[in-house]
Short mmCIF file of C-alpha atoms and ligand atoms in Angstrom, two decimals:
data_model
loop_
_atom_site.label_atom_id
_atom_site.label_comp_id
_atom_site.label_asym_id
_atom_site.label_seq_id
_atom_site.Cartn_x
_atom_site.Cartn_y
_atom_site.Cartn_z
CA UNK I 290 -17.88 11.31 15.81
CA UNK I 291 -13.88 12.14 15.32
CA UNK I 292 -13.92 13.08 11.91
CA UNK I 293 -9.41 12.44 11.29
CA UNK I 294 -7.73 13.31 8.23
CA UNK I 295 -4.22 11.55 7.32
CA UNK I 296 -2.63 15.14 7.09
CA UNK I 297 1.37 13.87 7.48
CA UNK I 298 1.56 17.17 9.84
CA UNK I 299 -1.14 15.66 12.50
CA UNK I 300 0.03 14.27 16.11
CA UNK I 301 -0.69 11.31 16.92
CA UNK I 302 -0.86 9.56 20.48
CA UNK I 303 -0.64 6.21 21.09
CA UNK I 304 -4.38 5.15 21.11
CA UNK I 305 -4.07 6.42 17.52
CA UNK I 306 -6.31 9.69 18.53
CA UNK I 307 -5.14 12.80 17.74
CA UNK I 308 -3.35 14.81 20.31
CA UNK I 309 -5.18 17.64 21.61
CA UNK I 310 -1.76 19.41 22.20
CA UNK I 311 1.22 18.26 20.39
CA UNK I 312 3.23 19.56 23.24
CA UNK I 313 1.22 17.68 25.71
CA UNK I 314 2.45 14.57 24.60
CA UNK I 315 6.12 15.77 25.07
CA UNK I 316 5.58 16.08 28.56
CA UNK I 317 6.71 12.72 30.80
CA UNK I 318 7.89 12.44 34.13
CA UNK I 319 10.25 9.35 33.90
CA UNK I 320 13.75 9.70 33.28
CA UNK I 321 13.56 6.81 30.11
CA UNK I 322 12.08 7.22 26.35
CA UNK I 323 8.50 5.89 26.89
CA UNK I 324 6.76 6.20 23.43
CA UNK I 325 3.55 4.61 25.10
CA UNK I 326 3.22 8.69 26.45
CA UNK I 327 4.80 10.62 23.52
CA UNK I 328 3.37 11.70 20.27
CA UNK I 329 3.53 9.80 17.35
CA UNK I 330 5.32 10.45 14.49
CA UNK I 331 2.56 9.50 11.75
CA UNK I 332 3.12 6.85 9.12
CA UNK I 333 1.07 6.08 6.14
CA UNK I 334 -0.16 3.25 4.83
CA UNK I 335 -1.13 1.90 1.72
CA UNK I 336 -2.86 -1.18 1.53
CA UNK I 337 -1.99 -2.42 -1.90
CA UNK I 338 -3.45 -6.22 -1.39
CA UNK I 339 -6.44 -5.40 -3.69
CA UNK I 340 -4.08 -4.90 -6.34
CA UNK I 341 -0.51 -5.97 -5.95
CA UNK I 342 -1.47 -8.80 -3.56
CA UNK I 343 -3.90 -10.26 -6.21
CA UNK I 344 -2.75 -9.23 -9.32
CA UNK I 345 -0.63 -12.36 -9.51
CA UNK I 346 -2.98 -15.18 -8.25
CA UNK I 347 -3.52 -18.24 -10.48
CA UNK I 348 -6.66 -19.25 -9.91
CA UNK I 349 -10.03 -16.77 -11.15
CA UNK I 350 -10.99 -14.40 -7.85
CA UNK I 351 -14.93 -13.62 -8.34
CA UNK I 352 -15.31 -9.79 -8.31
CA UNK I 353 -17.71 -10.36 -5.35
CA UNK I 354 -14.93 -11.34 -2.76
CA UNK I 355 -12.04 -8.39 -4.73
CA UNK I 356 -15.12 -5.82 -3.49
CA UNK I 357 -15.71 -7.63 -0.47
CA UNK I 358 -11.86 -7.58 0.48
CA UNK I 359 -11.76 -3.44 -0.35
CA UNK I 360 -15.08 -2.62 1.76
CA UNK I 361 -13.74 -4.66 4.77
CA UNK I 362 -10.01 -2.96 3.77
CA UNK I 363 -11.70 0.47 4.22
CA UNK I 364 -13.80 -0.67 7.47
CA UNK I 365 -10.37 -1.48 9.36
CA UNK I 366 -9.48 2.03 9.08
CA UNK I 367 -7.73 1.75 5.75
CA UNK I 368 -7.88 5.26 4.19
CA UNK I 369 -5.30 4.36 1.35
CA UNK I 370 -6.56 1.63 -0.80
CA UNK I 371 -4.86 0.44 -4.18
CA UNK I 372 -8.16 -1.33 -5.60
CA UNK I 373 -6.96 -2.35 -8.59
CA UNK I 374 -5.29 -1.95 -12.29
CA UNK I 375 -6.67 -0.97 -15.45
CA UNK I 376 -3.67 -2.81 -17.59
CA UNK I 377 -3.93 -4.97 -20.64
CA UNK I 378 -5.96 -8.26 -19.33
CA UNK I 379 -3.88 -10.14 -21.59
CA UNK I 380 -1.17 -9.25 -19.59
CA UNK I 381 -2.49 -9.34 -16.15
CA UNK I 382 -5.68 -11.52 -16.43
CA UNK I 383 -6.40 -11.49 -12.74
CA UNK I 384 -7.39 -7.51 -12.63
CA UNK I 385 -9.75 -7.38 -15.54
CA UNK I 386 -12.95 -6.05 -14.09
CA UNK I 387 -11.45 -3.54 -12.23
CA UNK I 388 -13.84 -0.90 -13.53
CA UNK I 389 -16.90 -3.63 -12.50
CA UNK I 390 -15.38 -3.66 -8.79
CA UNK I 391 -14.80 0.10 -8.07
CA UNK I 392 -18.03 1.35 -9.42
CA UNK I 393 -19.76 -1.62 -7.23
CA UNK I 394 -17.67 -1.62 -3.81
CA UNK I 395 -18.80 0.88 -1.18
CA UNK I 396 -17.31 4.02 -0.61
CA UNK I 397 -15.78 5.57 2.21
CA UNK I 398 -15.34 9.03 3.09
CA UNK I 399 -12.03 10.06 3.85
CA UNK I 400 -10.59 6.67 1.55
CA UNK I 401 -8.23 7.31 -1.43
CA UNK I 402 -9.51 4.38 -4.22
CA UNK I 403 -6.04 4.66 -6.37
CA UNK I 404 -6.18 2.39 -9.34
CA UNK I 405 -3.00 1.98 -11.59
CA UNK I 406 -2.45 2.56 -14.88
CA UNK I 407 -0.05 1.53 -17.42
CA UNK I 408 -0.97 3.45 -20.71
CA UNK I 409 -3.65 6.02 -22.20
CA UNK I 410 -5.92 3.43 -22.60
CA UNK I 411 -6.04 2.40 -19.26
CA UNK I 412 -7.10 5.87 -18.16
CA UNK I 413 -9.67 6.17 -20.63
CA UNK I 414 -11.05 2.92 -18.67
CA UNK I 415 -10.90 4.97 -15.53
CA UNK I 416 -12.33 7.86 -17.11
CA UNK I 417 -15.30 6.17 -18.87
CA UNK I 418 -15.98 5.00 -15.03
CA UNK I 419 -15.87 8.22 -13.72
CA UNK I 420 -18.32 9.68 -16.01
CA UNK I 421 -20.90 7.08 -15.59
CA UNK I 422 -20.31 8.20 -12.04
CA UNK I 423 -20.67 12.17 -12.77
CA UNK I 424 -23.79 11.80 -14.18
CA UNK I 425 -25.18 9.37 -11.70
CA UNK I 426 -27.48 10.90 -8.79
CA UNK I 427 -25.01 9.44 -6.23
CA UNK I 428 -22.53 11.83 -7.44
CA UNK I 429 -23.65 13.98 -4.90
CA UNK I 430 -23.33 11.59 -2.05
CA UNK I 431 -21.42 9.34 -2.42
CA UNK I 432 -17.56 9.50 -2.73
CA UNK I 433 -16.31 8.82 -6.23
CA UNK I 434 -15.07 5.14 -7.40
CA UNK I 435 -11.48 6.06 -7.59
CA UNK I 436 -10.14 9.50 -6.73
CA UNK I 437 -6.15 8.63 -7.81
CA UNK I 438 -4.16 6.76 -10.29
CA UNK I 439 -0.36 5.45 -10.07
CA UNK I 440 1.28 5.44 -12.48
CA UNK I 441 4.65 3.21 -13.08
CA UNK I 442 8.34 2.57 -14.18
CA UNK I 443 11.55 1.31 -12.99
CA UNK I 444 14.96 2.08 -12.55
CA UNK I 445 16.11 -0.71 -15.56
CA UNK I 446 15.34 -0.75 -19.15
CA UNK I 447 15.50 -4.72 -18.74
CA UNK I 448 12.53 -4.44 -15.82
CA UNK I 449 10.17 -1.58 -17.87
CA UNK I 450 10.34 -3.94 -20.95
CA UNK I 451 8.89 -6.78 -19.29
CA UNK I 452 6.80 -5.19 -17.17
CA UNK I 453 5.21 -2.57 -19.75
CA UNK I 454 6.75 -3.58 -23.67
CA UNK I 455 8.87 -0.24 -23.64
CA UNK I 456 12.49 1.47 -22.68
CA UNK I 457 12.17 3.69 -19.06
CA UNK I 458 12.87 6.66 -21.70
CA UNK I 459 9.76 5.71 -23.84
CA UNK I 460 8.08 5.39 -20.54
CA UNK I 461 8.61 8.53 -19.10
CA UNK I 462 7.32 10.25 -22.37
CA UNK I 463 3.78 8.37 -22.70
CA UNK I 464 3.45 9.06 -18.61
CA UNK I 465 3.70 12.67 -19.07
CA UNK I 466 0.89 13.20 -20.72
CA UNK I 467 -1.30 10.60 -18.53
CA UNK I 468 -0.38 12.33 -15.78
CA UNK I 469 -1.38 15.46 -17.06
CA UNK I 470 -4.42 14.82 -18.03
CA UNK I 471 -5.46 12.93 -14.77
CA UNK I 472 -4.35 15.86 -13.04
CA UNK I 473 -7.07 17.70 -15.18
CA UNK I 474 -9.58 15.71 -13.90
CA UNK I 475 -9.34 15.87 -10.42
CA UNK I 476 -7.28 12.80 -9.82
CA UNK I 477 -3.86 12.39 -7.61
CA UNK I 478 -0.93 10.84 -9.38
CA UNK I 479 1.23 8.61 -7.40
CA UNK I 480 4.00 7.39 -9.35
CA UNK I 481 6.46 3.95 -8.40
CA UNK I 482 9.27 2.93 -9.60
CA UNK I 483 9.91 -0.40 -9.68
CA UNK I 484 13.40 -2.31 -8.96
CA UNK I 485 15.07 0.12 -7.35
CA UNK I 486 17.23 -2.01 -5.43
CA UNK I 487 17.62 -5.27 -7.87
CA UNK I 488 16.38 -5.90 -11.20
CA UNK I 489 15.83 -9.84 -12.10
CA UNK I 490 16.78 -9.38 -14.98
CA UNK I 491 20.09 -7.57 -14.73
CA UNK I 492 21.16 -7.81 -11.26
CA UNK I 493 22.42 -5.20 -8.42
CA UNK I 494 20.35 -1.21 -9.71
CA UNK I 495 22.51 2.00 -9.84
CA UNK I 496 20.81 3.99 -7.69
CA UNK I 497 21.56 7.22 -9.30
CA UNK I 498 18.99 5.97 -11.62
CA UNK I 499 16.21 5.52 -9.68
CA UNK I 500 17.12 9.00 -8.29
CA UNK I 501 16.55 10.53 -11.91
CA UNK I 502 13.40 8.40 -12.71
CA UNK I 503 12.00 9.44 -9.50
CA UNK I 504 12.37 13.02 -9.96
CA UNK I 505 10.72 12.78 -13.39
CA UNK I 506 7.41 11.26 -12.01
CA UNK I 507 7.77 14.20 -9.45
CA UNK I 508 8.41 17.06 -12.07
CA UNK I 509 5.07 15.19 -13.98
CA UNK I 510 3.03 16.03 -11.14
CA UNK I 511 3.17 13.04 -9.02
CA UNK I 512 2.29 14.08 -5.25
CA UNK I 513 4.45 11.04 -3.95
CA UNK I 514 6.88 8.39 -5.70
CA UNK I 515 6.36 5.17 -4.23
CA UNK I 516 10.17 2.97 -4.18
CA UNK I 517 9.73 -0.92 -4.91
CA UNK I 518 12.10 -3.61 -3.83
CA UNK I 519 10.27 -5.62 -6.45
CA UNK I 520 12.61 -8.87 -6.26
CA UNK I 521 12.41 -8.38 -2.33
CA UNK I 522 15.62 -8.80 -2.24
CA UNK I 523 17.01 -5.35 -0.20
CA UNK I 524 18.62 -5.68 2.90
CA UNK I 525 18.26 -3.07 5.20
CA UNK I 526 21.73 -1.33 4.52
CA UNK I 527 21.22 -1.37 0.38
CA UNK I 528 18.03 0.23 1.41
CA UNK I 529 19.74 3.06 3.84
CA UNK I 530 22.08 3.68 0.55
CA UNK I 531 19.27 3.59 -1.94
CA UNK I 532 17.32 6.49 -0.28
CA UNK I 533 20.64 8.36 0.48
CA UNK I 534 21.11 8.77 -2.87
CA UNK I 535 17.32 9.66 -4.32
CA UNK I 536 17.18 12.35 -1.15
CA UNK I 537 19.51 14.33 -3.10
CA UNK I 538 17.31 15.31 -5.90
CA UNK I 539 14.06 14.41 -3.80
CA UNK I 540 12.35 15.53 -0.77
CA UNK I 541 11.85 12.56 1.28
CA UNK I 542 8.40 13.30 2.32
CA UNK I 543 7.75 12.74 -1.23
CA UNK I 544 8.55 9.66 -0.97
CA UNK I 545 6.81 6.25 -0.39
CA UNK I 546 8.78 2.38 0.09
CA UNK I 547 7.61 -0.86 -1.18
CA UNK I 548 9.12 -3.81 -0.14
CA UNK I 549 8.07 -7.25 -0.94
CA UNK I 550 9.21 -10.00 1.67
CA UNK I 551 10.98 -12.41 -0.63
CA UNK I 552 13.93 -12.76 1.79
CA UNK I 553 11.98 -11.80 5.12
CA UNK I 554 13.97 -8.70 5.32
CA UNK I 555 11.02 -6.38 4.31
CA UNK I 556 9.68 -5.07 8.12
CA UNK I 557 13.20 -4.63 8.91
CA UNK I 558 13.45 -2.79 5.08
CA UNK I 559 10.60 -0.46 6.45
CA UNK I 560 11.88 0.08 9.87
CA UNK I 561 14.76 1.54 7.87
CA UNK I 562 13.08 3.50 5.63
CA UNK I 563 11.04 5.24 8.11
CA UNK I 564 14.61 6.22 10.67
CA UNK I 565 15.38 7.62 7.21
CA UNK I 566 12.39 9.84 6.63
CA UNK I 567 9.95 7.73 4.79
CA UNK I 568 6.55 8.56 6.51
CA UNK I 569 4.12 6.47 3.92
CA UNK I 570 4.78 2.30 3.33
CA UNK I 571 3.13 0.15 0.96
CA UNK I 572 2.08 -3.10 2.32
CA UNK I 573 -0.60 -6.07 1.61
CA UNK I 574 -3.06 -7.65 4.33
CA UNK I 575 -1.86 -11.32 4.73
CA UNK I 576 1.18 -10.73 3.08
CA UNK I 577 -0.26 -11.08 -0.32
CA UNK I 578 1.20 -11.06 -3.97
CA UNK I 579 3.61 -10.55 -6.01
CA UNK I 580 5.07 -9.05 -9.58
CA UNK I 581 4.22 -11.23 -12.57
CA UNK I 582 7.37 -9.96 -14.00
CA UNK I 583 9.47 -10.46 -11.21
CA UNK I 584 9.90 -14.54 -10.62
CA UNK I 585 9.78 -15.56 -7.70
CA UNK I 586 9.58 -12.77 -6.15
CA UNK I 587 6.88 -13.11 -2.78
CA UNK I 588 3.85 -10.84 -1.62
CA UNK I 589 4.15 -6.84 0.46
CA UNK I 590 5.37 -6.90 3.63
CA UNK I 591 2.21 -8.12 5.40
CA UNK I 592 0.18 -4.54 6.89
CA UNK I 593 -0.55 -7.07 9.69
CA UNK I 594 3.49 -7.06 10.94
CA UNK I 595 3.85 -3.52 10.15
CA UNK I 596 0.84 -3.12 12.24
CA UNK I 597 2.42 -5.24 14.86
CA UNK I 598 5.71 -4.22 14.67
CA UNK I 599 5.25 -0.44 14.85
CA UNK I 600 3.31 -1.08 18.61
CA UNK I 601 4.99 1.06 21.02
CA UNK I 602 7.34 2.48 18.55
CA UNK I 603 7.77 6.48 18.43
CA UNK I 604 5.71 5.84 15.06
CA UNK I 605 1.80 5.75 14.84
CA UNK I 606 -0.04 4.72 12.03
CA UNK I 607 -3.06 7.08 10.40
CA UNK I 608 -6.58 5.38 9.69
CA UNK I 609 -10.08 6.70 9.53
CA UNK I 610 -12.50 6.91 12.17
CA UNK I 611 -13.93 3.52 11.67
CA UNK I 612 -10.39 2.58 12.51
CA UNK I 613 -10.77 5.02 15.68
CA UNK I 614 -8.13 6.97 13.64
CA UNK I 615 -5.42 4.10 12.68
CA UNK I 616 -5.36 0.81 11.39
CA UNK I 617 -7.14 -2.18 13.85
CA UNK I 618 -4.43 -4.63 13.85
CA UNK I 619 -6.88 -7.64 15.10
CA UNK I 620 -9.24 -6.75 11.84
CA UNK I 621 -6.37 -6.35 9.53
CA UNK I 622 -5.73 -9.81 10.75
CA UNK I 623 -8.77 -11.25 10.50
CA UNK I 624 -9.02 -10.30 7.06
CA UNK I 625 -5.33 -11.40 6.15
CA UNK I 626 -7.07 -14.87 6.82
CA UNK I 627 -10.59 -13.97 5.27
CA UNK I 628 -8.67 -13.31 2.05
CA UNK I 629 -5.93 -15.96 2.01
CA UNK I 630 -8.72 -18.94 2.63
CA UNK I 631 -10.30 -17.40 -0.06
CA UNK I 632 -7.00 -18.33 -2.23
CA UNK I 633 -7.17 -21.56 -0.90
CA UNK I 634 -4.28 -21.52 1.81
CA UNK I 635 -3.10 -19.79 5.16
CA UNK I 636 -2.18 -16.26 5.71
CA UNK I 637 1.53 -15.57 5.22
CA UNK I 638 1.59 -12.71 7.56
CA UNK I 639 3.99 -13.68 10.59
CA UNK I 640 2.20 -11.81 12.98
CA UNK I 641 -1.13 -12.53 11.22
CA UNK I 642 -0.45 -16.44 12.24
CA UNK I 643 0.93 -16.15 15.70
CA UNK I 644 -1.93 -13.46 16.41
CA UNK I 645 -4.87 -16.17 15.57
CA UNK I 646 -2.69 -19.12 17.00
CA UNK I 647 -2.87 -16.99 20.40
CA UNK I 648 -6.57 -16.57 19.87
CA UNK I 649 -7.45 -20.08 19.51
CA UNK I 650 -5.46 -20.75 22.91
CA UNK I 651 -7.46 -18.05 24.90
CA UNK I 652 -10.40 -19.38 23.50
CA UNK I 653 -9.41 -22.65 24.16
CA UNK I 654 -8.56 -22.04 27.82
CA UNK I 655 -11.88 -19.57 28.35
CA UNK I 656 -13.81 -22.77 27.93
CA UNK I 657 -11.79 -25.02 29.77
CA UNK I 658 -11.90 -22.53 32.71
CA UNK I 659 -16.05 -22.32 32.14
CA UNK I 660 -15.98 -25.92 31.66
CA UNK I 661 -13.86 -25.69 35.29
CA UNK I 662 -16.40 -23.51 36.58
CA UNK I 663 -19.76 -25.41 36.85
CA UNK I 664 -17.69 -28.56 38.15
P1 HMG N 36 1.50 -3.94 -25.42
O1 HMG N 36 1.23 -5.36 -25.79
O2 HMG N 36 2.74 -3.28 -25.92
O3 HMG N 36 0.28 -3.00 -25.77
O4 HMG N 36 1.46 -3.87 -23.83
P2 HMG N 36 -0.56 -2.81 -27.05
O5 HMG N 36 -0.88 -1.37 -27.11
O6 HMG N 36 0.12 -3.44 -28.24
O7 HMG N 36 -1.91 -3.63 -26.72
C1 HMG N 36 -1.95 -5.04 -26.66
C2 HMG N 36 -3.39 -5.44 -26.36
O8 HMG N 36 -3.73 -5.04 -25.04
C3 HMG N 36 -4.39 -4.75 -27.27
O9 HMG N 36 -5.50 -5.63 -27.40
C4 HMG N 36 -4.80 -3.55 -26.50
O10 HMG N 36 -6.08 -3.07 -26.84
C5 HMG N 36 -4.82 -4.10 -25.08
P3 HMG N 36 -5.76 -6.43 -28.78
O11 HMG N 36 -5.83 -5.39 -29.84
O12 HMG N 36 -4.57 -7.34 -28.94
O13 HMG N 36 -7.03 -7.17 -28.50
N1 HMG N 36 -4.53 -3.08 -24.07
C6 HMG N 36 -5.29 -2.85 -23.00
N2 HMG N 36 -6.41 -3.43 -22.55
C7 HMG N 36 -6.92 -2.95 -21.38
N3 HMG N 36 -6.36 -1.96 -20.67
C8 HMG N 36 -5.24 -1.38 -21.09
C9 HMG N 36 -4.66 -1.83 -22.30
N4 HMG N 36 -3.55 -1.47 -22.98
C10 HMG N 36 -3.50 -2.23 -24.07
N5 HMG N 36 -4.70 -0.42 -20.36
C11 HMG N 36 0.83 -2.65 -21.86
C12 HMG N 36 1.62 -2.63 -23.15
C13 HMG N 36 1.21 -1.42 -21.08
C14 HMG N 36 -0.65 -2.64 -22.17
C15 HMG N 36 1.12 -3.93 -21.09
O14 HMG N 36 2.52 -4.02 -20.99
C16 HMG N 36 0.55 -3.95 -19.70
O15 HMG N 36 -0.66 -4.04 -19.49
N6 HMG N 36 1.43 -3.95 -18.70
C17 HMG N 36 1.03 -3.94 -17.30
C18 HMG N 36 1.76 -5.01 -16.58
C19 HMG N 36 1.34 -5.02 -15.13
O16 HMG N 36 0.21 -4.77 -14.77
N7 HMG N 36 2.32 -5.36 -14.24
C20 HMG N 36 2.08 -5.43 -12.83
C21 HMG N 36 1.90 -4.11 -12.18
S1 HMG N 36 3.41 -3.26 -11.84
C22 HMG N 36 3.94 -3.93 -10.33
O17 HMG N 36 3.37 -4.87 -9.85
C23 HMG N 36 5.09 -3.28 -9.62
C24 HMG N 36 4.62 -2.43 -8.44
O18 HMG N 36 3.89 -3.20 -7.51
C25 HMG N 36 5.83 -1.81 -7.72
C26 HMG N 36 6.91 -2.84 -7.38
O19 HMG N 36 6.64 -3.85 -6.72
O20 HMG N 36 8.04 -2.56 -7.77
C27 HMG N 36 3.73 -1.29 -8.89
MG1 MG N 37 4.80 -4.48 -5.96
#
């Protein structure tokens, strides 16, 4: 079996299999770019649906359908999985039993479980999972419940203090430690920070901030610092600007965007990101979620219209083997829809819709023509 790894340095080809020779690739005999025979410049994904998508759903989610969304997640090829958040339930209701539904969904090899974390206490709640697991006789076999926890801030005192009861400064302080000790134990640290294109609360961000805040997370021993357009409210331009400015103090393969599709500028958002460097993108199967301290504010770009969008692009995206080494688009799909009847209502994902729409049709027409046939 291809055993694939999501190293950023690997080349891609189209069919999402690594080259055998980068330089292979490189090698065309037309006269026009024709990315269908070039290598791929690998992207990243992070499928934060689990988490972000659900974290702001009304209505109680049983734990059996959160695990059932992650294993089928990690099936399509998904090798970055945000399962969920060990915050304050009071705060976030909908990801209590987070520590139930890591320790019971089934691990993948090769599949980073990142949960996030808001305070000390969450991590304890990670930790006291983790050492169950340590002394367990699958801790031999099978891969560990969660191997990664993000950690988060924003680039506005207004946005922290609704979103975690403290200043960015205060923030910064209590992470350093966290991060730390997670670091201790084995885990990655991915670190976000929210709003750093508009804040709801106070309007238009100075970017220069979420250039400092970023660093911070980076100098704490974060291995990537995921950028949220929280609001989803970035057009691609503010975006272009935005990553201008945190490139100066960061390397951009450090960093990560998030964009939620409030105004449907998010794919575009991403395409922009990644002509400016950005090789990793957050993004939620069927378009799911939302901030709970962000009104109004809609789901992740949908992975399903990255998925589509990226097709024949000079960009390929990275997925395990079961995803024969990306992301399958028509799964991804499928479970945007899975998920989102689950919540009671269609799948938000443009590409998600127009995808099943088209297979209905075929369907539809493959009987007529068999109903055709024995006329
Ligand atoms: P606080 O009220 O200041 O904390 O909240 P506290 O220490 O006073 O504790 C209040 C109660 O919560 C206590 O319980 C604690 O034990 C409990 P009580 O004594 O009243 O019974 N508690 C906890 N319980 C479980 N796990 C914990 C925990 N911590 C305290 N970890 C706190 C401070 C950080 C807890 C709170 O503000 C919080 O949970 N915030 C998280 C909010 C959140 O999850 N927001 C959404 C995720 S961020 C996001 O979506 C943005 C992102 O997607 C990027 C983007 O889009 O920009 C990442
Ligand atoms: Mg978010």
């Amino acid at each position: 079996m291809l055993k694939l790894t999501s190293s950023p340095l690997r080349v891609f080809t189209s069919s999402g299999t690594p080259s055998r020779s980068g330089s292979a690739a490189l090698i065309t005999k037309r006269k026009f770019r024709n990315y269908a025979t070039q290598a791929k410049i690998p992207v990243n994904i992070v499928e934060v649906g689990p988490r972000d998508g659900l974290q702001n759903e009304k209505g109680v989610i049983p734990v059996d359908v959160k695990v059932e969304l992650i294993e089928k997640l990690a099936l399509a090829g998904c090798n970055n999985i945000e399962a969920g958040s060990f915050v304050s339930p009071k705060w976030v209701p909908q990801m209590a039993g987070t520590g139930e539904i890591i320790s019971r969904m089934h691990r993948l090899p090769d599949v980073h479980y990142a949960v996030l974390v808001p305070n000390q206490k969450g991590l304890d709640g990670l930790l006291s999972v983790l050492n169950t697991y340590n002394s367990s006789p699958d801790s031999e076999s099978v891969p560990p419940p969660s191997d990664e926890i993000s950690i988060f801030t924003a680039a506005t005192d207004a946005f922290t203090r609704a979103n975690l009861n403290t200043s960015i400064a205060e923030s910064l302080v209590k992470m350093a430690p966290m991060a730390r000790a997670a670091l201790d134990k084995g885990l990655r640290v991915r670190g976000y920070v929210s709003v750093a294109i508009a804040c709801p609360y106070t309007g238009q961000v100075d970017y220069k901030k979420v250039r400092e805040v970023s660093k911070e997370l980076l100098e704490m021993g974060c291995y990537e610092v995921s950028l949220g357009d929280t609001v989803g409210r970035g057009t691609p331009s503010q975006v272009a600007e935005m990553l201008e400015e945190v490139k100066k103090d960061v390397p951009v393969e450090r960093l990560a965007g998030h964009f939620h599709d409030t105004f449907g500028t998010a794919v575009a958002n991403v395409f922009t990101a990644l002509e400016h460097g950005v090789r990793t993108i957050d993004s939620s199967v069927g378009g799911l979620g939302g901030c709970p301290y962000s009104p109004g504010a809609t789901g992740n770009v949908a992975t399903e219209d990255i998925l589509y969008a990226l097709q024949g692009s000079k960009y390929g995206i990275t997925g395990t083997e079961y995803g024969k080494g990306t992301i399958d688009l028509d799964q991804i799909t499928e479970i945007g829809w899975w998920i989102s009847e689950k919540l009671g209502r269609e799948s938000v994902s443009r590409a998600g819709r127009a995808l099943r729409a088209k297979k209905i049709r075929d369907a539809e027409m493959a009987k007529d023509g068999e109903v055709r046939a024995k006329l």
